[in-house]
Tab-separated table of C-alpha atoms in Angstrom:
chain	number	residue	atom	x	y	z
A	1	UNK	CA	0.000	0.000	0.000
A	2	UNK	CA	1.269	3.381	-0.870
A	3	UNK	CA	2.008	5.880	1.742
A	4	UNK	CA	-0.465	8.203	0.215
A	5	UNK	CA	-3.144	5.527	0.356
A	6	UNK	CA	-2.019	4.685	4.213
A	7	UNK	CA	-2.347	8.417	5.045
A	8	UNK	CA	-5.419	8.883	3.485
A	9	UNK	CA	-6.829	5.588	5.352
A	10	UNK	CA	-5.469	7.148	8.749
A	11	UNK	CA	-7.176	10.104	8.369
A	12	UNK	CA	-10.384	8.672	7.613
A	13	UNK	CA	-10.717	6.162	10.135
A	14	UNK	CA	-9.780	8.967	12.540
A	15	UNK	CA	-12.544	11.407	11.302
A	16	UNK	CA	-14.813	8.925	11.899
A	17	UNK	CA	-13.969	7.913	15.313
A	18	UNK	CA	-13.993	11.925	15.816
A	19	UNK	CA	-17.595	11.759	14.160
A	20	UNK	CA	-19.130	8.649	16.274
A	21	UNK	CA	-17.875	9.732	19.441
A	22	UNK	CA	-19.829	13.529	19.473
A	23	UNK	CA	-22.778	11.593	18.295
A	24	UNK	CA	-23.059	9.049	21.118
A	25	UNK	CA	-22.559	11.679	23.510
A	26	UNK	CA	-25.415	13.635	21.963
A	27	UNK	CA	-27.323	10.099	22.167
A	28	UNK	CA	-27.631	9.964	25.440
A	29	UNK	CA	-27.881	13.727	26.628
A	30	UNK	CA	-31.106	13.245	24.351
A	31	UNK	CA	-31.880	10.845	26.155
A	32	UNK	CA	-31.531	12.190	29.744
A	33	UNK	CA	-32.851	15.625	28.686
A	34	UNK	CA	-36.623	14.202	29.552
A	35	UNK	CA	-35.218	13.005	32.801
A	36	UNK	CA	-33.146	16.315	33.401
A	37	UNK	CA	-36.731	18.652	32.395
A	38	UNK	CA	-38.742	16.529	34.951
A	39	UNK	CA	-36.022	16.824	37.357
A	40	UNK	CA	-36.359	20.632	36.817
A	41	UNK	CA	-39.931	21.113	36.853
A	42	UNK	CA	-39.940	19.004	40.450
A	43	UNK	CA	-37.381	21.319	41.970
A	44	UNK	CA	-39.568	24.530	41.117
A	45	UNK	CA	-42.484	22.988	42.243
A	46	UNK	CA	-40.808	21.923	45.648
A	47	UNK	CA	-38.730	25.880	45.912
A	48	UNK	CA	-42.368	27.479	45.381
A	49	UNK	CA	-43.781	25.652	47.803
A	50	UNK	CA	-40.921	26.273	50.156
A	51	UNK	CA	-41.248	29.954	49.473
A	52	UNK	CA	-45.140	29.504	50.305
A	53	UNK	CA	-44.716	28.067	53.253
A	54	UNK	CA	-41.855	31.073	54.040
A	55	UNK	CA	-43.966	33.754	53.179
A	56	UNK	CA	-46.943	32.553	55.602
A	57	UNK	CA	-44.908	32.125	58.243
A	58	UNK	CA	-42.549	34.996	57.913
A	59	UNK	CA	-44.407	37.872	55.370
A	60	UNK	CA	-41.780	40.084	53.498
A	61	UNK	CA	-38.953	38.571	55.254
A	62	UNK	CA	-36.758	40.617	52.524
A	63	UNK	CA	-37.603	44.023	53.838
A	64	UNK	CA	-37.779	43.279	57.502
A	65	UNK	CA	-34.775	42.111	60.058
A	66	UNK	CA	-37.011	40.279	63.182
A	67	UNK	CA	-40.315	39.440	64.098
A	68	UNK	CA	-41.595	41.014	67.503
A	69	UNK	CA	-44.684	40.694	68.560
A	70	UNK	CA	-44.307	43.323	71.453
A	71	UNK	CA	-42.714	45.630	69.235
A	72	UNK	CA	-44.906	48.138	68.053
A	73	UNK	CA	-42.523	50.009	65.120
A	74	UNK	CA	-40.836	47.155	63.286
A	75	UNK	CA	-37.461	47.891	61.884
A	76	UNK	CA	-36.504	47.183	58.106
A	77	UNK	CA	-34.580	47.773	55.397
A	78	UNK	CA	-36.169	50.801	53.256
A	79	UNK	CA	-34.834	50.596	49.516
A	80	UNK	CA	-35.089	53.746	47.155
A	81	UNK	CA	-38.173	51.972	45.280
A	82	UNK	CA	-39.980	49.608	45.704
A	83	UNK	CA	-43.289	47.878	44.145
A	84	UNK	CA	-46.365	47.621	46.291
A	85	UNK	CA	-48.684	44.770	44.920
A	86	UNK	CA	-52.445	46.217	45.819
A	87	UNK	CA	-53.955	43.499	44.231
A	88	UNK	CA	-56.332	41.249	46.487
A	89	UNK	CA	-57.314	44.109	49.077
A	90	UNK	CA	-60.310	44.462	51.285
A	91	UNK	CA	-61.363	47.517	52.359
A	92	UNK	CA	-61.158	47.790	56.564
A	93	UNK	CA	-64.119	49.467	56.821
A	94	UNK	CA	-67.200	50.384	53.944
A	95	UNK	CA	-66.983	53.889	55.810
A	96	UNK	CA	-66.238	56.363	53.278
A	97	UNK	CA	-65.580	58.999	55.459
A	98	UNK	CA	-62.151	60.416	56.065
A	99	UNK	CA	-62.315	62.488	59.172
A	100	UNK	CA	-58.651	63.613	59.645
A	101	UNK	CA	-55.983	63.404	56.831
A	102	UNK	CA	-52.292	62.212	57.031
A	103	UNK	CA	-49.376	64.685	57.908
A	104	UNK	CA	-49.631	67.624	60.691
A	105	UNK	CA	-51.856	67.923	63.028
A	106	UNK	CA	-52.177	70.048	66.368
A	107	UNK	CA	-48.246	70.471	65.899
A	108	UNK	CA	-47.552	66.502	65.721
A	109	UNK	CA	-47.377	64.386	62.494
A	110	UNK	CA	-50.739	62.604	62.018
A	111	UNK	CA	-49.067	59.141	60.773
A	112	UNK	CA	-52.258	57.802	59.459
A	113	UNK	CA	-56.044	58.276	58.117
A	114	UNK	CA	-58.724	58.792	60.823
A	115	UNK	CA	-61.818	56.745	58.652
A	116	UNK	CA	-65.504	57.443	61.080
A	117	UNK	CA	-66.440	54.532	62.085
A	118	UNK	CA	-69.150	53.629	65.177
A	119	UNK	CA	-68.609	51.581	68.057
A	120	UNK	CA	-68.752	47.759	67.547
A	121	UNK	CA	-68.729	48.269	63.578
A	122	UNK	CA	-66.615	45.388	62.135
A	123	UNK	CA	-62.999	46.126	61.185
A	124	UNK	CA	-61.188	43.631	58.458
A	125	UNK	CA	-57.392	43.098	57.492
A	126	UNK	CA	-56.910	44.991	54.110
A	127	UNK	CA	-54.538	42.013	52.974
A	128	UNK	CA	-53.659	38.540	53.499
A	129	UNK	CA	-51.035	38.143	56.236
A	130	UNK	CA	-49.962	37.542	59.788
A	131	UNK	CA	-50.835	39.268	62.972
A	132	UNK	CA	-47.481	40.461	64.898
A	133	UNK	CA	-48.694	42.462	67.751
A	134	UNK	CA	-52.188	42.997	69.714
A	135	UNK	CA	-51.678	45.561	72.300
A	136	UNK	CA	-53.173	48.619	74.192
A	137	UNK	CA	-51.277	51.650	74.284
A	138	UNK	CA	-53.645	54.575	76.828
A	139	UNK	CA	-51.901	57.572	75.265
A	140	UNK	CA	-52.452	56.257	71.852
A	141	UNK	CA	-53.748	54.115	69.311
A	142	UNK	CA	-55.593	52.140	72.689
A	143	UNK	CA	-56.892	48.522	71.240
A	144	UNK	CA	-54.543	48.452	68.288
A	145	UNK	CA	-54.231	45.458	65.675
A	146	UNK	CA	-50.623	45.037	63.867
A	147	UNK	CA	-50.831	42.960	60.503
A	148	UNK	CA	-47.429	42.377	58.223
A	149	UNK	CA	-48.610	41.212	54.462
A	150	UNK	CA	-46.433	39.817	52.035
A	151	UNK	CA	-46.253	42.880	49.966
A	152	UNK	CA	-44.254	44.173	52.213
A	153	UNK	CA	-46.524	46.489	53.965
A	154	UNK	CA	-47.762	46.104	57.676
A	155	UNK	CA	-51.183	47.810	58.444
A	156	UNK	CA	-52.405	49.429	61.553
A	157	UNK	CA	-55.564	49.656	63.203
A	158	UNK	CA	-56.345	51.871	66.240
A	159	UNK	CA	-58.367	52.822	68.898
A	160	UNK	CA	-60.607	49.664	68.802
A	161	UNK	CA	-63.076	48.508	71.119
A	162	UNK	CA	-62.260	45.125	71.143
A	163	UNK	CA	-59.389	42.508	69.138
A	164	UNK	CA	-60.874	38.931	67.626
A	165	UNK	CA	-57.271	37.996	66.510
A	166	UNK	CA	-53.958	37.132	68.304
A	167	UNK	CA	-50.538	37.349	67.111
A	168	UNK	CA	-49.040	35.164	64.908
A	169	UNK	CA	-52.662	33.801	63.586
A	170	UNK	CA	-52.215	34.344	59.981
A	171	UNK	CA	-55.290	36.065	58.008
A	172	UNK	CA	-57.094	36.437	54.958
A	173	UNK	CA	-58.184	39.523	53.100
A	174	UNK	CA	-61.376	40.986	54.303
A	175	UNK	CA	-61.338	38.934	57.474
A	176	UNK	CA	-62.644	40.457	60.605
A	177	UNK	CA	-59.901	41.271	62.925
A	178	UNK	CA	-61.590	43.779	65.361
A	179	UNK	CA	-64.849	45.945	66.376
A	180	UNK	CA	-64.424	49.931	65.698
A	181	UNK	CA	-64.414	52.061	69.131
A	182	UNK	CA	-62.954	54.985	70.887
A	183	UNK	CA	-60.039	53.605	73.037
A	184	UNK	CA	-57.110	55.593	73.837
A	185	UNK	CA	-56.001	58.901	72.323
A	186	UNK	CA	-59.339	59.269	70.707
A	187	UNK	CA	-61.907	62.798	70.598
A	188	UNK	CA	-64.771	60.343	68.864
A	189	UNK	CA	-65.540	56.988	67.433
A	190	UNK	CA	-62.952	56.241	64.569
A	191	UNK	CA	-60.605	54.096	62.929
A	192	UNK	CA	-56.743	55.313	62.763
A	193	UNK	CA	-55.098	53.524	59.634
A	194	UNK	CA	-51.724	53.496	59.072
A	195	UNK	CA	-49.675	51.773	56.246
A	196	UNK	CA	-45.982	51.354	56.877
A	197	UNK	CA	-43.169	49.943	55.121
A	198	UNK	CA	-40.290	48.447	56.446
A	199	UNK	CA	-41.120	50.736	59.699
A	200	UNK	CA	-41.818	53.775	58.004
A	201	UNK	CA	-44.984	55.449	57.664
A	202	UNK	CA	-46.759	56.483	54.085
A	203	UNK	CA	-49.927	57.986	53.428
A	204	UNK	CA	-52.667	54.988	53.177
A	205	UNK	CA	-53.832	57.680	50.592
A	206	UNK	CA	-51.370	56.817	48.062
A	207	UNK	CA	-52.597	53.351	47.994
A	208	UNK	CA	-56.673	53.362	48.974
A	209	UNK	CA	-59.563	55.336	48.631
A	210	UNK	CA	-61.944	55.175	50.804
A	211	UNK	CA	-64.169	57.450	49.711
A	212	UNK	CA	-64.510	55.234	46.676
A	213	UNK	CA	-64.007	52.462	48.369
A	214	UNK	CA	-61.152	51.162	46.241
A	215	UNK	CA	-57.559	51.047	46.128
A	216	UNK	CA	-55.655	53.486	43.695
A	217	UNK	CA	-54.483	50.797	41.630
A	218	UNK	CA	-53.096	47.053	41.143
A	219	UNK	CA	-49.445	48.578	42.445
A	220	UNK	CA	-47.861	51.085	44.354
A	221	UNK	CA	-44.073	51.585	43.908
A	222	UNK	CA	-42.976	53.346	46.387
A	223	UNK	CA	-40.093	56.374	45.782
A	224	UNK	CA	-37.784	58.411	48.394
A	225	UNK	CA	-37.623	61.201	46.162
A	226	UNK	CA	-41.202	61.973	44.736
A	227	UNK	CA	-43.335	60.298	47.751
A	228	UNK	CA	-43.806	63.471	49.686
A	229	UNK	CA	-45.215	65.241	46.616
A	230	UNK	CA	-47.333	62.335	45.875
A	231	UNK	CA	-48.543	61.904	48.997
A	232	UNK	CA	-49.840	65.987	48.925
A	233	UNK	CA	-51.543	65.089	45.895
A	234	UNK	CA	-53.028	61.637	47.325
A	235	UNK	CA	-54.472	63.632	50.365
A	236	UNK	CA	-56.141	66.638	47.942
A	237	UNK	CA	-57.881	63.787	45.909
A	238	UNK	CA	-58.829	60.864	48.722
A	239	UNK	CA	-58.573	62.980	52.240
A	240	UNK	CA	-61.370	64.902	53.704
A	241	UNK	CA	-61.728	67.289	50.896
A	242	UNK	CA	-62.916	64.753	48.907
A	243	UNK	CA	-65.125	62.686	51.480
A	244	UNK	CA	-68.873	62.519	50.712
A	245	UNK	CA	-71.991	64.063	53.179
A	246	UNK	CA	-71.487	62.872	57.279
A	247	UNK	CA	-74.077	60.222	56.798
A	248	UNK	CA	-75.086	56.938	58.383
A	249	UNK	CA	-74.957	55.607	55.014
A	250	UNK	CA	-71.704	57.292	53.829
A	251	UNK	CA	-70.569	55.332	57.286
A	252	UNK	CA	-71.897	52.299	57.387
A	253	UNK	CA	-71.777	51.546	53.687
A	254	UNK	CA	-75.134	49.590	52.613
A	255	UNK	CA	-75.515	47.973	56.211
A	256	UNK	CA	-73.792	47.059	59.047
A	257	UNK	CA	-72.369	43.626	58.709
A	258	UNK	CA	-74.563	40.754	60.177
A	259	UNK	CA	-71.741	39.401	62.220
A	260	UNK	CA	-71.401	38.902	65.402
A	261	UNK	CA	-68.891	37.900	67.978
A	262	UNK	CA	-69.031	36.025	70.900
A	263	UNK	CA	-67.078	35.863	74.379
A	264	UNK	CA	-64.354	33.317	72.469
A	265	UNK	CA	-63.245	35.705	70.045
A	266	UNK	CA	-64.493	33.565	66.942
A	267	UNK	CA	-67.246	34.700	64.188
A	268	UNK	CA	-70.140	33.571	64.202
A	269	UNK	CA	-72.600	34.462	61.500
A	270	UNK	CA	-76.388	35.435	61.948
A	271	UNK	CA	-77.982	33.230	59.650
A	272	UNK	CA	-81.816	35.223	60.484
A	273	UNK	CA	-81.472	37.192	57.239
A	274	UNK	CA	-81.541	33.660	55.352
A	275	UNK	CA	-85.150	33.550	55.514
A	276	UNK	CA	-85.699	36.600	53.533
A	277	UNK	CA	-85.439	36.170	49.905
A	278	UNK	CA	-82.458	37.598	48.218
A	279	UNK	CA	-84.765	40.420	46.670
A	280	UNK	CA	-86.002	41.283	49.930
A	281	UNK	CA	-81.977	41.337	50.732
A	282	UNK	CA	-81.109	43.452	48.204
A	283	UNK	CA	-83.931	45.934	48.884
A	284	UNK	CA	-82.690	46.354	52.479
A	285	UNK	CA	-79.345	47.211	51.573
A	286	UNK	CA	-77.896	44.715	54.021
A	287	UNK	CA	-74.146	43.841	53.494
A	288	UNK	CA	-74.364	40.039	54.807
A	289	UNK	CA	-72.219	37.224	54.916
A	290	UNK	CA	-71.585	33.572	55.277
A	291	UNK	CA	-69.279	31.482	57.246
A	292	UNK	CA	-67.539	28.866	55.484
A	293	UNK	CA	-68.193	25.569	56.870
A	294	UNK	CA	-66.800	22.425	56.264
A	295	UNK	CA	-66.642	20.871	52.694
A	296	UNK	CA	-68.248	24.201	50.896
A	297	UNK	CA	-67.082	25.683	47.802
A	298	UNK	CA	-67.959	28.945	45.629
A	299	UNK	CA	-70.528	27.199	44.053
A	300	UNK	CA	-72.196	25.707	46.656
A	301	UNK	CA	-72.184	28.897	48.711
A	302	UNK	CA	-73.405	30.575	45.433
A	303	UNK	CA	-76.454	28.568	44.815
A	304	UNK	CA	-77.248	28.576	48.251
A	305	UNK	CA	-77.655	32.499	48.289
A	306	UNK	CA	-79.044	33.000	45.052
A	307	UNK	CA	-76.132	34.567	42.887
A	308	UNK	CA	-73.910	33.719	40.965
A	309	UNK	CA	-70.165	32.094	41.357
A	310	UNK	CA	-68.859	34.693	39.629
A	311	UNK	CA	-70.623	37.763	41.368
A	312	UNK	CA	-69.498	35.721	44.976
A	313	UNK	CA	-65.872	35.801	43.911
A	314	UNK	CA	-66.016	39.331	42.617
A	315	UNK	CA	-67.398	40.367	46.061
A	316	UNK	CA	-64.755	38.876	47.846
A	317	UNK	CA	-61.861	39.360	45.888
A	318	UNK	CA	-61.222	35.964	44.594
A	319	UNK	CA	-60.503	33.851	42.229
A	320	UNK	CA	-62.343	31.386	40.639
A	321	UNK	CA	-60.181	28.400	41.325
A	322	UNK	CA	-59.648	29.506	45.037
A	323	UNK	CA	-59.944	26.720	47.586
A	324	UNK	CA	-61.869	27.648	50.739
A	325	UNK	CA	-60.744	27.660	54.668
A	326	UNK	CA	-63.151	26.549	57.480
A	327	UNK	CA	-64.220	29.583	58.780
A	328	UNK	CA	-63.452	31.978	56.188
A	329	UNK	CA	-65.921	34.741	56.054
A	330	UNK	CA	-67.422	35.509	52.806
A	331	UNK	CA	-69.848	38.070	51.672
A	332	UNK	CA	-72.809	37.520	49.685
A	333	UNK	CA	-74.589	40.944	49.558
C-alpha cells in the first residue's frame, strides 16, 4: 500500500472515530434531557412551595430584620423603590368617610387616616397576612391590631373597642380582625389607619380610597424622592376634601355587617337574614355574609344564596379556582 493511500486511510478512520464519538454523547444527553426537564420542573415545584410556606410564616422577610410581637414600630430595610402589589385588598371598613388626613396635626405628624367609624362596627385586614402584635397603648392608638402582608406592607388599626385575633394567627383579606371604638387617644368613634413599610410610615392615601371604596391601583411603587409630593396630591384627591356628606350611610356603607362575635373571640354568623329572599336582601341594603363551613365551595355557597359564582368571587376578591378555609368569612350581599 502506498504511503499516500495509508495516510489517506489514517485520516479517515480517525474522522470517523472523531464523528461517532460527538454523536453518542449527543445520544444519550437526548436521552436524559426528559429526565433532566422533569427533574427541573420538580425542583420549582418543591422551591415554590418552600417559598409559600416562608412567606406565611414569615411575610416580606426581605424588607424586615425580626419578628416582635411586642414591638410596636418594626425595623426594616427601606430601599429607594420599591413595588407595592395592591392586588387582592379588602377595604377595613365600607366607611367612606375620612375624618382627619395624614401629615400635621395640632403640631404633631398625624401618621395615618382617621376613617368614622361607630362603636362595635366590624374592622377587616386589608390584605392577606400575619398578625405580629395585639396591644393597648392609653396615650395612643388604645386597642390596636398590627398585621405584616407579604407585599411588604404592615397595616395598623387603632383605637378599637375590642381585638378577635392574636398574634401570629395568619389572616385572609377581608377577614374580621376587630370591632371599631374609641379607646385611647381618641376625641370620637374612629378608625386610625396606618400603612408602613419596612417601619416607616406612608400615606394609606397613596394606595386606597376610601371614599370610593377602592384602592388606587393594582401597584404602588414606592419612591424616596417623589413620595412626599405624591402623597400631597393623594391627600387633595382621597382625604377629607374629597369625602362625601357625614351620613349613616356614607358610614356604614349599605348595612352594618350581620356578624357577630361572641365571648371566644371567633365569628359567628347570623344566619336570620336567610329567611328573607335575596330580593327582599337586596332591597334592604344589608351587606351580609356567610361562614364557610366544612366541605363548601364557591358554588355551593353561590347557589345557596341565590347569585352567581362569579358575582361571589367578585365580592370577595377571589378567584375562581380559590380553595376555601373553614371559617373563612365571605360576603354575599
Amino acid at each position: 500500500m502506498t504511503l499516500k493511500k495509508i495516510v489517506r486511510t489514517l485520516g479517515l478512520s480517525a474522522l470517523l472515530g472523531f464523528v461517532a464519538t460527538p454523536a453518542c454523547a449527543q445520544d444519550l444527553i437526548a436521552r436524559q434531557s426528559p429526565v433532566d426537564r422533569r427533574a427541573k420542573t420538580l425542583d420549582t415545584i418543591v422551591i415554590n412551595r418552600l417559598q409559600e410556606v416562608e412567606e406565611i410564616e414569615n411575610p416580606a422577610s426581605m424588607l424586615y430584620s425580626d419578628w416582635s410581637t411586642s414591638k410596636t414600630h418594626a425595623q426594616g430595610y427601606l430601599p429607594d423603590a420599591y413595588k407595592i402589589d395592591l392586588r387582592g385588598f379588602h377595604m377595613p371598613t365600607p366607611s367612606r368617610v375620612v375624618t382627619s388626613n395624614y401629615g400635621r396635626r395640632w403640631g404633631r405628624v398625624h401618621k395615618g387616616l382617621d376613617i368614622k367609624v361607630y362603636i362595635g362596627d366590624t374592622i377587616r385586614s386589608a390584605f392577606s397576612g400575619k398578625v405580629r402584635v395585639v396591644g393597648y397603648d392609653a396615650r395612643g392608638y388604645g386597642k390596636y391590631v398590627i398585621i405584616r402582608h407579604n407585599n411588604g406592607l404592615e397595616t395598623y388599626y387603632g383605637h378599637l373597642s375590642k381585638q378577635i385575633v392574636h398574634a401570629n394567627q395568619i389572616v385572609r383579606a377581608g377577614e374580621p380582625i376587630a370591632l371599631g371604638g374609641n379607646t385611647g387617644r381618641s376625641t370620637g368613634s374612629h378608625l386610625h389607619f396606618e400603612t408602613r413599610l419596612a417601619g416607616v410610615a406612608i400615606n394609606p392615601a397613596l394606595l386606597f380610597d376610601f371614599p370610593n371604596q377602592d384602592v388606587t391601583g393594582d401597584f404602588y411603587v414606592f419612591r424616596r424622592q417623589t413620595v412626599d409630593s405624591e402623597s400631597a396630591r393623594a391627600t387633595a384627591l382621597r382625604g377629607t376634601a374629597a369625602s362625601p356628606g357625614y351620613s349613616r350611610e356614607n358610614i356604614q356603607g349599605t348595612g352594618r355587617s350581620n356578624t357577630t362575635f361572641n365571648n371566644n373571640n371567633t365569628t359567628n354568623t347570623d344566619f336570620s337574614a336567610r329567611r328573607n329572599s335575596v330580593a327582599q336582601q337586596t332591597n334592604s341594603n344589608q351587606i351580609l355574609y356567610h361562614k364557610v363551613t366544612e366541605g363548601e365551595t364557591l358554588e355551593s355557597i353561590a347557589r345557596q344564596h341565590g347569585i352567581s359564582k362569579e358575582q361571589l368571587c367578585k365580592l370577595n376578591h377571589l378567584g375562581v379556582y380559590t380553595k376555601l378555609v373553614q371559617g373563612q368569612i365571605l360576603r354575599y350581599s
